[in-house]
PDB file of C-alpha atoms in Angstrom:
ATOM      1  CA  MET A   9      16.210 -79.394-252.827  1.00  0.00           C
ATOM      2  CA  PRO A  10      17.133 -79.052-249.067  1.00  0.00           C
ATOM      3  CA  LYS A  11      17.030 -75.640-247.450  1.00  0.00           C
ATOM      4  CA  PRO A  12      19.775 -74.839-244.748  1.00  0.00           C
ATOM      5  CA  ALA A  13      17.884 -72.891-241.602  1.00  0.00           C
ATOM      6  CA  LEU A  14      18.614 -69.192-241.204  1.00  0.00           C
ATOM      7  CA  THR A  15      21.097 -68.011-238.773  1.00  0.00           C
ATOM      8  CA  ALA A  16      20.094 -65.364-237.246  1.00  0.00           C
ATOM      9  CA  ALA A  17      22.183 -62.204-239.004  1.00  0.00           C
ATOM     10  CA  ALA A  18      20.558 -63.609-242.052  1.00  0.00           C
ATOM     11  CA  SER A  19      17.219 -63.778-240.691  1.00  0.00           C
ATOM     12  CA  ALA A  20      17.377 -59.911-238.786  1.00  0.00           C
ATOM     13  CA  ALA A  21      18.803 -58.325-241.938  1.00  0.00           C
ATOM     14  CA  PRO A  22      16.404 -56.240-244.056  1.00  0.00           C
ATOM     15  CA  LEU A  23      16.049 -57.861-247.243  1.00  0.00           C
ATOM     16  CA  PRO A  24      16.936 -55.989-250.347  1.00  0.00           C
ATOM     17  CA  GLN A  25      14.549 -54.207-253.752  1.00  0.00           C
ATOM     18  CA  LEU A  26      16.258 -55.945-255.840  1.00  0.00           C
ATOM     19  CA  GLN A  27      15.601 -56.109-259.992  1.00  0.00           C
ATOM     20  CA  ALA A  28      16.825 -57.976-262.992  1.00  0.00           C
ATOM     21  CA  ALA A  29      15.103 -58.066-266.857  1.00  0.00           C
ATOM     22  CA  GLY A  30      12.771 -55.197-265.604  1.00  0.00           C
ATOM     23  CA  LYS A  31      11.286 -57.877-263.070  1.00  0.00           C
ATOM     24  CA  ARG A  32      11.449 -57.423-259.102  1.00  0.00           C
ATOM     25  CA  LEU A  33      13.009 -59.895-257.252  1.00  0.00           C
ATOM     26  CA  ALA A  34      10.249 -61.642-253.886  1.00  0.00           C
ATOM     27  CA  THR A  35      11.930 -60.579-250.503  1.00  0.00           C
ATOM     28  CA  THR A  36       9.754 -62.910-249.133  1.00  0.00           C
ATOM     29  CA  PRO A  37      12.092 -65.081-246.633  1.00  0.00           C
ATOM     30  CA  ASN A  38      11.553 -67.920-249.488  1.00  0.00           C
ATOM     31  CA  ARG A  39      12.801 -66.645-251.790  1.00  0.00           C
ATOM     32  CA  MET A  40      15.785 -64.625-251.399  1.00  0.00           C
ATOM     33  CA  GLY A  41      18.587 -65.224-248.664  1.00  0.00           C
ATOM     34  CA  TRP A  42      21.915 -63.306-247.636  1.00  0.00           C
ATOM     35  CA  LEU A  43      25.683 -65.360-249.208  1.00  0.00           C
ATOM     36  CA  GLN A  44      27.467 -67.224-245.775  1.00  0.00           C
ATOM     37  CA  PRO A  45      30.428 -65.483-245.387  1.00  0.00           C
ATOM     38  CA  THR A  46      33.612 -67.342-244.931  1.00  0.00           C
ATOM     39  CA  PRO A  47      37.235 -65.753-243.578  1.00  0.00           C
ATOM     40  CA  GLY A  48      39.007 -65.111-246.448  1.00  0.00           C
ATOM     41  CA  ASP A  49      42.512 -66.781-244.379  1.00  0.00           C
ATOM     42  CA  ALA A  50      40.647 -69.914-243.215  1.00  0.00           C
ATOM     43  CA  PRO A  51      42.037 -72.836-243.742  1.00  0.00           C
ATOM     44  CA  VAL A  52      42.174 -73.933-247.269  1.00  0.00           C
ATOM     45  CA  ALA A  53      40.235 -77.962-246.822  1.00  0.00           C
ATOM     46  CA  THR A  54      37.915 -76.048-245.211  1.00  0.00           C
ATOM     47  CA  ILE A  55      36.861 -73.560-248.295  1.00  0.00           C
ATOM     48  CA  ARG A  56      37.681 -76.376-251.098  1.00  0.00           C
ATOM     49  CA  GLN A  57      35.309 -78.176-248.395  1.00  0.00           C
ATOM     50  CA  ARG A  58      32.149 -75.858-248.528  1.00  0.00           C
ATOM     51  CA  LEU A  59      32.755 -74.985-252.047  1.00  0.00           C
ATOM     52  CA  ARG A  60      31.841 -78.647-253.291  1.00  0.00           C
ATOM     53  CA  GLU A  61      28.774 -78.546-250.639  1.00  0.00           C
ATOM     54  CA  HIS A  62      27.172 -75.508-251.316  1.00  0.00           C
ATOM     55  CA  GLY A  63      28.757 -74.430-254.468  1.00  0.00           C
ATOM     56  CA  TYR A  64      30.205 -71.384-253.831  1.00  0.00           C
ATOM     57  CA  VAL A  65      32.102 -69.168-251.088  1.00  0.00           C
ATOM     58  CA  TRP A  66      32.820 -65.538-249.881  1.00  0.00           C
ATOM     59  CA  LEU A  67      35.447 -65.191-249.028  1.00  0.00           C
ATOM     60  CA  LYS A  68      35.552 -62.162-247.222  1.00  0.00           C
ATOM     61  CA  GLY A  69      39.017 -59.313-247.244  1.00  0.00           C
ATOM     62  CA  PHE A  70      40.974 -62.130-250.031  1.00  0.00           C
ATOM     63  CA  LEU A  71      42.945 -59.712-251.282  1.00  0.00           C
ATOM     64  CA  PRO A  72      44.703 -56.178-249.934  1.00  0.00           C
ATOM     65  CA  PRO A  73      41.384 -54.017-249.914  1.00  0.00           C
ATOM     66  CA  ALA A  74      43.861 -51.271-250.533  1.00  0.00           C
ATOM     67  CA  GLU A  75      45.502 -52.685-253.944  1.00  0.00           C
ATOM     68  CA  VAL A  76      42.385 -53.315-255.334  1.00  0.00           C
ATOM     69  CA  ARG A  77      40.998 -50.230-255.000  1.00  0.00           C
ATOM     70  CA  GLY A  78      43.904 -48.114-256.242  1.00  0.00           C
ATOM     71  CA  PHE A  79      43.122 -51.070-259.583  1.00  0.00           C
ATOM     72  CA  ARG A  80      40.238 -49.812-259.381  1.00  0.00           C
ATOM     73  CA  ALA A  81      41.200 -45.571-260.124  1.00  0.00           C
ATOM     74  CA  GLN A  82      43.329 -47.919-262.976  1.00  0.00           C
ATOM     75  CA  VAL A  83      40.153 -49.029-264.703  1.00  0.00           C
ATOM     76  CA  PHE A  84      38.510 -46.020-264.716  1.00  0.00           C
ATOM     77  CA  GLY A  85      41.394 -43.477-265.265  1.00  0.00           C
ATOM     78  CA  HIS A  86      41.936 -45.345-268.123  1.00  0.00           C
ATOM     79  CA  LEU A  87      38.450 -45.533-269.826  1.00  0.00           C
ATOM     80  CA  ASN A  88      38.244 -41.785-268.821  1.00  0.00           C
ATOM     81  CA  ALA A  89      38.155 -40.934-272.775  1.00  0.00           C
ATOM     82  CA  ALA A  90      35.161 -42.189-273.030  1.00  0.00           C
ATOM     83  CA  GLY A  91      32.496 -39.425-270.875  1.00  0.00           C
ATOM     84  CA  PHE A  92      30.783 -42.017-268.873  1.00  0.00           C
ATOM     85  CA  VAL A  93      33.015 -42.186-266.042  1.00  0.00           C
ATOM     86  CA  ALA A  94      33.003 -38.516-263.867  1.00  0.00           C
ATOM     87  CA  ASP A  95      35.281 -38.837-260.804  1.00  0.00           C
ATOM     88  CA  PRO A  96      37.788 -41.498-261.693  1.00  0.00           C
ATOM     89  CA  LEU A  97      38.956 -42.247-257.761  1.00  0.00           C
ATOM     90  CA  ALA A  98      35.559 -42.627-256.821  1.00  0.00           C
ATOM     91  CA  GLY A  99      34.222 -44.718-259.904  1.00  0.00           C
ATOM     92  CA  THR A 100      31.206 -42.287-260.713  1.00  0.00           C
ATOM     93  CA  ALA A 101      29.408 -42.400-264.276  1.00  0.00           C
ATOM     94  CA  SER A 102      28.903 -38.478-265.759  1.00  0.00           C
ATOM     95  CA  GLY A 103      25.259 -39.713-266.771  1.00  0.00           C
ATOM     96  CA  SER A 104      25.957 -40.009-269.741  1.00  0.00           C
ATOM     97  CA  ALA A 105      25.523 -43.189-271.981  1.00  0.00           C
ATOM     98  CA  GLY A 106      29.986 -41.522-273.615  1.00  0.00           C
ATOM     99  CA  ASP A 107      31.201 -42.921-276.665  1.00  0.00           C
ATOM    100  CA  LYS A 108      30.576 -46.731-276.676  1.00  0.00           C
ATOM    101  CA  GLU A 109      32.885 -47.972-279.512  1.00  0.00           C
ATOM    102  CA  LEU A 110      35.892 -45.384-277.821  1.00  0.00           C
ATOM    103  CA  ALA A 111      34.423 -47.607-273.384  1.00  0.00           C
ATOM    104  CA  ASN A 112      34.414 -50.801-276.190  1.00  0.00           C
ATOM    105  CA  ARG A 113      37.983 -50.088-277.288  1.00  0.00           C
ATOM    106  CA  ARG A 114      39.429 -49.263-275.112  1.00  0.00           C
ATOM    107  CA  LEU A 115      38.320 -52.054-271.960  1.00  0.00           C
ATOM    108  CA  MET A 116      39.626 -53.831-274.148  1.00  0.00           C
ATOM    109  CA  GLU A 117      42.572 -52.821-274.537  1.00  0.00           C
ATOM    110  CA  PHE A 118      42.928 -52.683-270.259  1.00  0.00           C
ATOM    111  CA  VAL A 119      41.916 -56.176-271.048  1.00  0.00           C
ATOM    112  CA  ARG A 120      44.735 -57.377-272.900  1.00  0.00           C
ATOM    113  CA  SER A 121      47.664 -55.175-271.164  1.00  0.00           C
ATOM    114  CA  ALA A 122      50.447 -56.448-268.348  1.00  0.00           C
ATOM    115  CA  ARG A 123      48.463 -53.882-265.204  1.00  0.00           C
ATOM    116  CA  TYR A 124      45.493 -55.944-266.068  1.00  0.00           C
ATOM    117  CA  GLU A 125      47.199 -59.330-265.769  1.00  0.00           C
ATOM    118  CA  ALA A 126      49.522 -59.006-262.380  1.00  0.00           C
ATOM    119  CA  PHE A 127      46.121 -58.161-260.583  1.00  0.00           C
ATOM    120  CA  CYS A 128      44.984 -61.106-261.858  1.00  0.00           C
ATOM    121  CA  MET A 129      47.671 -62.895-261.058  1.00  0.00           C
ATOM    122  CA  HIS A 130      48.064 -61.949-257.769  1.00  0.00           C
ATOM    123  CA  PRO A 131      50.142 -63.808-255.655  1.00  0.00           C
ATOM    124  CA  ARG A 132      47.765 -64.468-252.961  1.00  0.00           C
ATOM    125  CA  LEU A 133      45.208 -65.298-255.523  1.00  0.00           C
ATOM    126  CA  TRP A 134      47.471 -68.234-257.748  1.00  0.00           C
ATOM    127  CA  GLN A 135      49.286 -68.789-254.244  1.00  0.00           C
ATOM    128  CA  PHE A 136      46.204 -69.754-252.992  1.00  0.00           C
ATOM    129  CA  MET A 137      44.757 -71.592-256.001  1.00  0.00           C
ATOM    130  CA  ASP A 138      47.497 -74.461-255.866  1.00  0.00           C
ATOM    131  CA  GLU A 139      46.535 -75.234-252.646  1.00  0.00           C
ATOM    132  CA  LEU A 140      42.847 -75.255-253.578  1.00  0.00           C
ATOM    133  CA  LEU A 141      43.550 -77.825-257.119  1.00  0.00           C
ATOM    134  CA  GLU A 142      46.046 -79.787-255.146  1.00  0.00           C
ATOM    135  CA  GLY A 143      48.038 -79.016-258.033  1.00  0.00           C
ATOM    136  CA  LEU A 144      50.033 -75.842-260.100  1.00  0.00           C
ATOM    137  CA  SER A 145      46.625 -74.055-261.196  1.00  0.00           C
ATOM    138  CA  TYR A 146      45.977 -72.382-264.658  1.00  0.00           C
ATOM    139  CA  LEU A 147      44.415 -69.524-265.392  1.00  0.00           C
ATOM    140  CA  HIS A 148      42.052 -69.479-268.976  1.00  0.00           C
ATOM    141  CA  LYS A 149      44.151 -66.930-271.303  1.00  0.00           C
ATOM    142  CA  ARG A 150      39.591 -65.445-271.736  1.00  0.00           C
ATOM    143  CA  LYS A 151      39.313 -63.046-268.541  1.00  0.00           C
ATOM    144  CA  ILE A 152      36.374 -60.395-268.525  1.00  0.00           C
ATOM    145  CA  MET A 153      35.913 -56.799-267.230  1.00  0.00           C
ATOM    146  CA  ARG A 154      32.919 -56.060-266.971  1.00  0.00           C
ATOM    147  CA  TYR A 155      31.297 -52.374-266.056  1.00  0.00           C
ATOM    148  CA  THR A 156      27.915 -51.509-265.614  1.00  0.00           C
ATOM    149  CA  LEU A 157      26.428 -47.669-265.152  1.00  0.00           C
ATOM    150  CA  PRO A 158      23.256 -47.192-263.019  1.00  0.00           C
ATOM    151  CA  ALA A 159      19.882 -47.883-263.667  1.00  0.00           C
ATOM    152  CA  THR A 160      21.642 -49.529-267.463  1.00  0.00           C
ATOM    153  CA  PRO A 161      18.779 -52.109-267.483  1.00  0.00           C
ATOM    154  CA  GLN A 162      21.133 -55.226-268.996  1.00  0.00           C
ATOM    155  CA  VAL A 163      22.448 -57.097-267.119  1.00  0.00           C
ATOM    156  CA  THR A 164      23.403 -61.024-266.861  1.00  0.00           C
ATOM    157  CA  PRO A 165      20.765 -64.071-266.832  1.00  0.00           C
ATOM    158  CA  ALA A 166      20.557 -66.823-264.853  1.00  0.00           C
ATOM    159  CA  HIS A 167      23.328 -69.315-266.316  1.00  0.00           C
ATOM    160  CA  TYR A 168      25.820 -71.594-265.052  1.00  0.00           C
ATOM    161  CA  ASP A 169      29.921 -71.716-266.386  1.00  0.00           C
ATOM    162  CA  LEU A 170      29.511 -75.210-267.563  1.00  0.00           C
ATOM    163  CA  VAL A 171      27.851 -74.396-270.884  1.00  0.00           C
ATOM    164  CA  TYR A 172      30.160 -71.198-272.288  1.00  0.00           C
ATOM    165  CA  LEU A 173      33.143 -74.918-271.040  1.00  0.00           C
ATOM    166  CA  ARG A 174      32.301 -78.054-272.105  1.00  0.00           C
ATOM    167  CA  GLY A 175      35.553 -78.011-274.187  1.00  0.00           C
ATOM    168  CA  GLY A 176      37.813 -79.831-271.522  1.00  0.00           C
ATOM    169  CA  THR A 177      37.713 -80.413-267.783  1.00  0.00           C
ATOM    170  CA  ASP A 178      34.257 -79.227-265.444  1.00  0.00           C
ATOM    171  CA  ARG A 179      37.191 -79.234-261.983  1.00  0.00           C
ATOM    172  CA  ILE A 180      37.045 -75.246-263.007  1.00  0.00           C
ATOM    173  CA  VAL A 181      37.024 -72.795-260.101  1.00  0.00           C
ATOM    174  CA  THR A 182      35.535 -69.443-261.408  1.00  0.00           C
ATOM    175  CA  ALA A 183      37.014 -66.172-259.372  1.00  0.00           C
ATOM    176  CA  TRP A 184      34.365 -63.376-259.307  1.00  0.00           C
ATOM    177  CA  ILE A 185      35.814 -60.330-258.049  1.00  0.00           C
ATOM    178  CA  PRO A 186      33.772 -56.886-256.742  1.00  0.00           C
ATOM    179  CA  ILE A 187      36.998 -54.604-258.098  1.00  0.00           C
ATOM    180  CA  GLY A 188      35.182 -51.883-255.060  1.00  0.00           C
ATOM    181  CA  ASP A 189      32.495 -52.092-253.287  1.00  0.00           C
ATOM    182  CA  VAL A 190      29.455 -53.610-254.630  1.00  0.00           C
ATOM    183  CA  PRO A 191      26.566 -53.313-252.357  1.00  0.00           C
ATOM    184  CA  VAL A 192      23.152 -55.465-252.195  1.00  0.00           C
ATOM    185  CA  GLU A 193      22.062 -52.068-254.098  1.00  0.00           C
ATOM    186  CA  MET A 194      24.078 -51.960-257.249  1.00  0.00           C
ATOM    187  CA  GLY A 195      23.475 -55.564-259.056  1.00  0.00           C
ATOM    188  CA  GLY A 196      26.756 -58.165-258.052  1.00  0.00           C
ATOM    189  CA  LEU A 197      26.439 -61.665-258.486  1.00  0.00           C
ATOM    190  CA  VAL A 198      23.291 -63.457-257.099  1.00  0.00           C
ATOM    191  CA  TYR A 199      23.157 -67.151-257.052  1.00  0.00           C
ATOM    192  CA  LEU A 200      20.198 -69.662-256.495  1.00  0.00           C
ATOM    193  CA  GLU A 201      20.808 -71.479-254.167  1.00  0.00           C
ATOM    194  CA  GLY A 202      21.576 -75.560-254.438  1.00  0.00           C
ATOM    195  CA  SER A 203      21.556 -75.402-257.653  1.00  0.00           C
ATOM    196  CA  GLN A 204      25.426 -77.025-258.029  1.00  0.00           C
ATOM    197  CA  ALA A 205      22.940 -80.350-257.875  1.00  0.00           C
ATOM    198  CA  LEU A 206      20.621 -78.617-260.801  1.00  0.00           C
ATOM    199  CA  GLY A 207      22.966 -77.330-262.975  1.00  0.00           C
ATOM    200  CA  VAL A 208      24.968 -80.866-262.914  1.00  0.00           C
ATOM    201  CA  LYS A 209      20.793 -82.800-263.055  1.00  0.00           C
ATOM    202  CA  MET A 210      20.366 -79.394-266.468  1.00  0.00           C
ATOM    203  CA  GLU A 211      23.335 -80.561-267.547  1.00  0.00           C
ATOM    204  CA  ALA A 212      23.167 -84.417-268.274  1.00  0.00           C
ATOM    205  CA  GLU A 213      19.967 -83.774-270.803  1.00  0.00           C
ATOM    206  CA  PHE A 214      21.259 -81.316-272.534  1.00  0.00           C
ATOM    207  CA  ARG A 215      24.299 -84.369-273.043  1.00  0.00           C
ATOM    208  CA  ALA A 216      22.281 -86.517-273.626  1.00  0.00           C
ATOM    209  CA  LEU A 217      20.487 -83.707-276.187  1.00  0.00           C
ATOM    210  CA  ASN A 218      23.118 -83.037-278.306  1.00  0.00           C
ATOM    211  CA  ALA A 219      25.054 -86.578-278.243  1.00  0.00           C
ATOM    212  CA  THR A 220      23.931 -86.614-282.006  1.00  0.00           C
ATOM    213  CA  LEU A 221      25.431 -83.568-282.380  1.00  0.00           C
ATOM    214  CA  SER A 222      29.283 -82.941-284.157  1.00  0.00           C
ATOM    215  CA  PRO A 223      32.100 -82.059-281.654  1.00  0.00           C
ATOM    216  CA  GLU A 224      32.055 -78.581-282.538  1.00  0.00           C
ATOM    217  CA  GLU A 225      28.435 -78.135-282.109  1.00  0.00           C
ATOM    218  CA  ARG A 226      28.656 -80.063-278.801  1.00  0.00           C
ATOM    219  CA  ILE A 227      30.862 -78.180-277.019  1.00  0.00           C
ATOM    220  CA  ASN A 228      28.775 -74.662-278.182  1.00  0.00           C
ATOM    221  CA  ALA A 229      26.508 -72.606-275.664  1.00  0.00           C
ATOM    222  CA  TYR A 230      24.663 -71.734-278.634  1.00  0.00           C
ATOM    223  CA  ASN A 231      23.559 -75.100-280.025  1.00  0.00           C
ATOM    224  CA  LYS A 232      20.909 -75.943-281.070  1.00  0.00           C
ATOM    225  CA  ASN A 233      18.848 -77.688-278.363  1.00  0.00           C
ATOM    226  CA  MET A 234      19.884 -74.811-275.976  1.00  0.00           C
ATOM    227  CA  THR A 235      18.007 -71.635-274.626  1.00  0.00           C
ATOM    228  CA  ASP A 236      19.122 -68.188-276.794  1.00  0.00           C
ATOM    229  CA  GLY A 237      22.156 -67.813-275.345  1.00  0.00           C
ATOM    230  CA  GLY A 238      23.196 -70.243-273.449  1.00  0.00           C
ATOM    231  CA  TYR A 239      21.281 -69.046-270.213  1.00  0.00           C
ATOM    232  CA  VAL A 240      18.742 -70.993-268.180  1.00  0.00           C
ATOM    233  CA  SER A 241      16.497 -67.768-267.585  1.00  0.00           C
ATOM    234  CA  LYS A 242      16.395 -64.295-268.065  1.00  0.00           C
ATOM    235  CA  ASP A 243      13.539 -63.794-265.383  1.00  0.00           C
ATOM    236  CA  LEU A 244      14.682 -64.662-262.137  1.00  0.00           C
ATOM    237  CA  PRO A 245      11.299 -64.304-259.972  1.00  0.00           C
ATOM    238  CA  ASP A 246      10.849 -67.397-261.687  1.00  0.00           C
ATOM    239  CA  MET A 247      13.511 -69.504-261.489  1.00  0.00           C
ATOM    240  CA  ALA A 248      12.971 -68.720-257.639  1.00  0.00           C
ATOM    241  CA  ASP A 249      10.060 -69.989-258.012  1.00  0.00           C
ATOM    242  CA  LYS A 250       9.970 -73.037-260.548  1.00  0.00           C
ATOM    243  CA  PHE A 251      12.619 -74.425-258.438  1.00  0.00           C
ATOM    244  CA  ASP A 252      11.862 -72.783-254.975  1.00  0.00           C
ATOM    245  CA  ALA A 253      14.787 -71.956-253.895  1.00  0.00           C
ATOM    246  CA  ARG A 254      15.506 -68.674-252.627  1.00  0.00           C
ATOM    247  CA  TRP A 255      17.845 -65.734-254.816  1.00  0.00           C
ATOM    248  CA  LEU A 256      20.923 -65.446-252.165  1.00  0.00           C
ATOM    249  CA  VAL A 257      22.588 -61.646-252.358  1.00  0.00           C
ATOM    250  CA  ALA A 258      25.233 -60.316-250.688  1.00  0.00           C
ATOM    251  CA  ASP A 259      26.813 -56.830-249.647  1.00  0.00           C
ATOM    252  CA  TYR A 260      30.862 -57.801-251.264  1.00  0.00           C
ATOM    253  CA  GLU A 261      33.206 -55.072-250.181  1.00  0.00           C
ATOM    254  CA  ALA A 262      36.606 -54.729-252.049  1.00  0.00           C
ATOM    255  CA  GLY A 263      39.279 -57.337-251.512  1.00  0.00           C
ATOM    256  CA  ASP A 264      36.570 -59.397-251.494  1.00  0.00           C
ATOM    257  CA  VAL A 265      36.577 -62.490-253.669  1.00  0.00           C
ATOM    258  CA  MET A 266      34.102 -65.382-254.587  1.00  0.00           C
ATOM    259  CA  LEU A 267      34.638 -68.562-255.293  1.00  0.00           C
ATOM    260  CA  HIS A 268      31.665 -70.987-257.256  1.00  0.00           C
ATOM    261  CA  SER A 269      31.095 -74.345-259.213  1.00  0.00           C
ATOM    262  CA  PRO A 270      30.906 -75.044-263.376  1.00  0.00           C
ATOM    263  CA  TYR A 271      27.123 -75.977-262.407  1.00  0.00           C
ATOM    264  CA  MET A 272      26.711 -72.847-259.391  1.00  0.00           C
ATOM    265  CA  ILE A 273      23.389 -71.738-261.391  1.00  0.00           C
ATOM    266  CA  HIS A 274      23.788 -67.066-260.650  1.00  0.00           C
ATOM    267  CA  ALA A 275      22.696 -64.434-262.292  1.00  0.00           C
ATOM    268  CA  SER A 276      22.943 -60.245-261.795  1.00  0.00           C
ATOM    269  CA  THR A 277      20.604 -57.318-260.978  1.00  0.00           C
ATOM    270  CA  MET A 278      19.860 -54.036-262.033  1.00  0.00           C
ATOM    271  CA  ASN A 279      22.975 -51.339-260.795  1.00  0.00           C
ATOM    272  CA  GLU A 280      20.243 -49.398-258.491  1.00  0.00           C
ATOM    273  CA  ASP A 281      23.077 -46.775-256.815  1.00  0.00           C
ATOM    274  CA  ARG A 282      21.536 -43.758-255.618  1.00  0.00           C
ATOM    275  CA  GLY A 283      25.509 -41.846-255.368  1.00  0.00           C
ATOM    276  CA  ASP A 284      25.381 -43.332-259.216  1.00  0.00           C
ATOM    277  CA  ARG A 285      28.968 -45.326-258.812  1.00  0.00           C
ATOM    278  CA  ILE A 286      29.725 -48.155-261.121  1.00  0.00           C
ATOM    279  CA  ARG A 287      29.547 -51.444-260.661  1.00  0.00           C
ATOM    280  CA  LEU A 288      33.356 -53.254-262.075  1.00  0.00           C
ATOM    281  CA  SER A 289      34.055 -56.418-261.222  1.00  0.00           C
ATOM    282  CA  THR A 290      36.260 -58.936-263.179  1.00  0.00           C
ATOM    283  CA  ASP A 291      35.405 -63.065-263.744  1.00  0.00           C
ATOM    284  CA  ILE A 292      37.897 -65.401-264.070  1.00  0.00           C
ATOM    285  CA  ARG A 293      39.234 -68.914-263.801  1.00  0.00           C
ATOM    286  CA  TYR A 294      41.170 -71.873-262.390  1.00  0.00           C
ATOM    287  CA  GLN A 295      41.431 -75.634-263.270  1.00  0.00           C
ATOM    288  CA  ASN A 296      44.491 -78.045-262.453  1.00  0.00           C
ATOM    289  CA  VAL A 297      47.128 -77.185-265.660  1.00  0.00           C
ATOM    290  CA  THR A 298      47.289 -81.982-266.661  1.00  0.00           C
ATOM    291  CA  ASP A 299      43.462 -81.501-266.757  1.00  0.00           C
ATOM    292  CA  GLU A 300      41.449 -81.426-269.886  1.00  0.00           C
ATOM    293  CA  ILE A 301      41.888 -77.105-270.960  1.00  0.00           C
ATOM    294  CA  ASP A 302      38.582 -75.728-272.992  1.00  0.00           C
ATOM    295  CA  ALA A 303      40.701 -73.962-275.944  1.00  0.00           C
ATOM    296  CA  ARG A 304      38.843 -71.644-277.258  1.00  0.00           C
ATOM    297  CA  TRP A 305      39.936 -70.729-273.681  1.00  0.00           C
ATOM    298  CA  ALA A 306      43.444 -69.787-274.922  1.00  0.00           C
ATOM    299  CA  ASN A 307      43.029 -66.310-276.928  1.00  0.00           C
ATOM    300  CA  HIS A 308      42.223 -63.749-275.257  1.00  0.00           C
ATOM    301  CA  TRP A 309      38.281 -62.021-274.209  1.00  0.00           C
ATOM    302  CA  THR A 310      36.663 -59.682-277.368  1.00  0.00           C
ATOM    303  CA  LEU A 311      32.881 -58.759-277.522  1.00  0.00           C
ATOM    304  CA  ASP A 312      31.903 -60.649-279.924  1.00  0.00           C
ATOM    305  CA  ASP A 313      33.442 -64.117-279.395  1.00  0.00           C
ATOM    306  CA  MET A 314      30.213 -65.902-279.201  1.00  0.00           C
ATOM    307  CA  LEU A 315      32.266 -67.019-275.923  1.00  0.00           C
TER     308      LEU A 315
END
């Protein structure tokens, strides 16, 4: 897998100490690097080409930062009753796990609200998606919002999104939006460099293995030919070694939007923020409305929907 040369800025910046699933990621230059940003106002043709070549585009300042921070405070204001938020405006943790059942109920309420829908349907975003997808864009109804408390050991293992979207087209673009500042120590998304081609290869192999399964089983991420949960791996350092690749990391800011291919392998790391801030993000998916849509994604997200 060819490696692009390190930029001067990337090679000069100190690499952070990150961990996932109890293992520290290597900080050597051949195992970790920095994501390369793209201006949020770059030409759409440039963004489309970069997405095609690299599997991701990190759009800096794409959304108004003040709007994103205000929305963050609204989310934590709604979740405050569960007891794990110390300050909704700052988004800091109380140090208590709070009432988990109430927290989940309040979270499910919020992702069904007009307020959340309006954030996901920000005119800047949907108008851009129409241009990027070269037609009317369709936003999947199943939209996910996640919060992660500091020092929580649970992280998102390495995976590529198409595993969970096999019932429709593969011409999908995921938008991962940090809701507020998410510096690298808060454990935002990390991407395995050059892994879009790897995801394509893996999916072709799974397609061959799944050929004899029923249509329902074939599209299921939990079928007998998949790893537990459909993930590629929970061991991020081992993956980097196995594929001789770097995990690319970033200091995300309010207003940034990450776009990635459904084949791009990504994961999250542990929130180790020293200021006790809660990491908050949403991931939503777009496609051209004329392409086949996975019917399973036409329902609201629930915690037990197995997708």
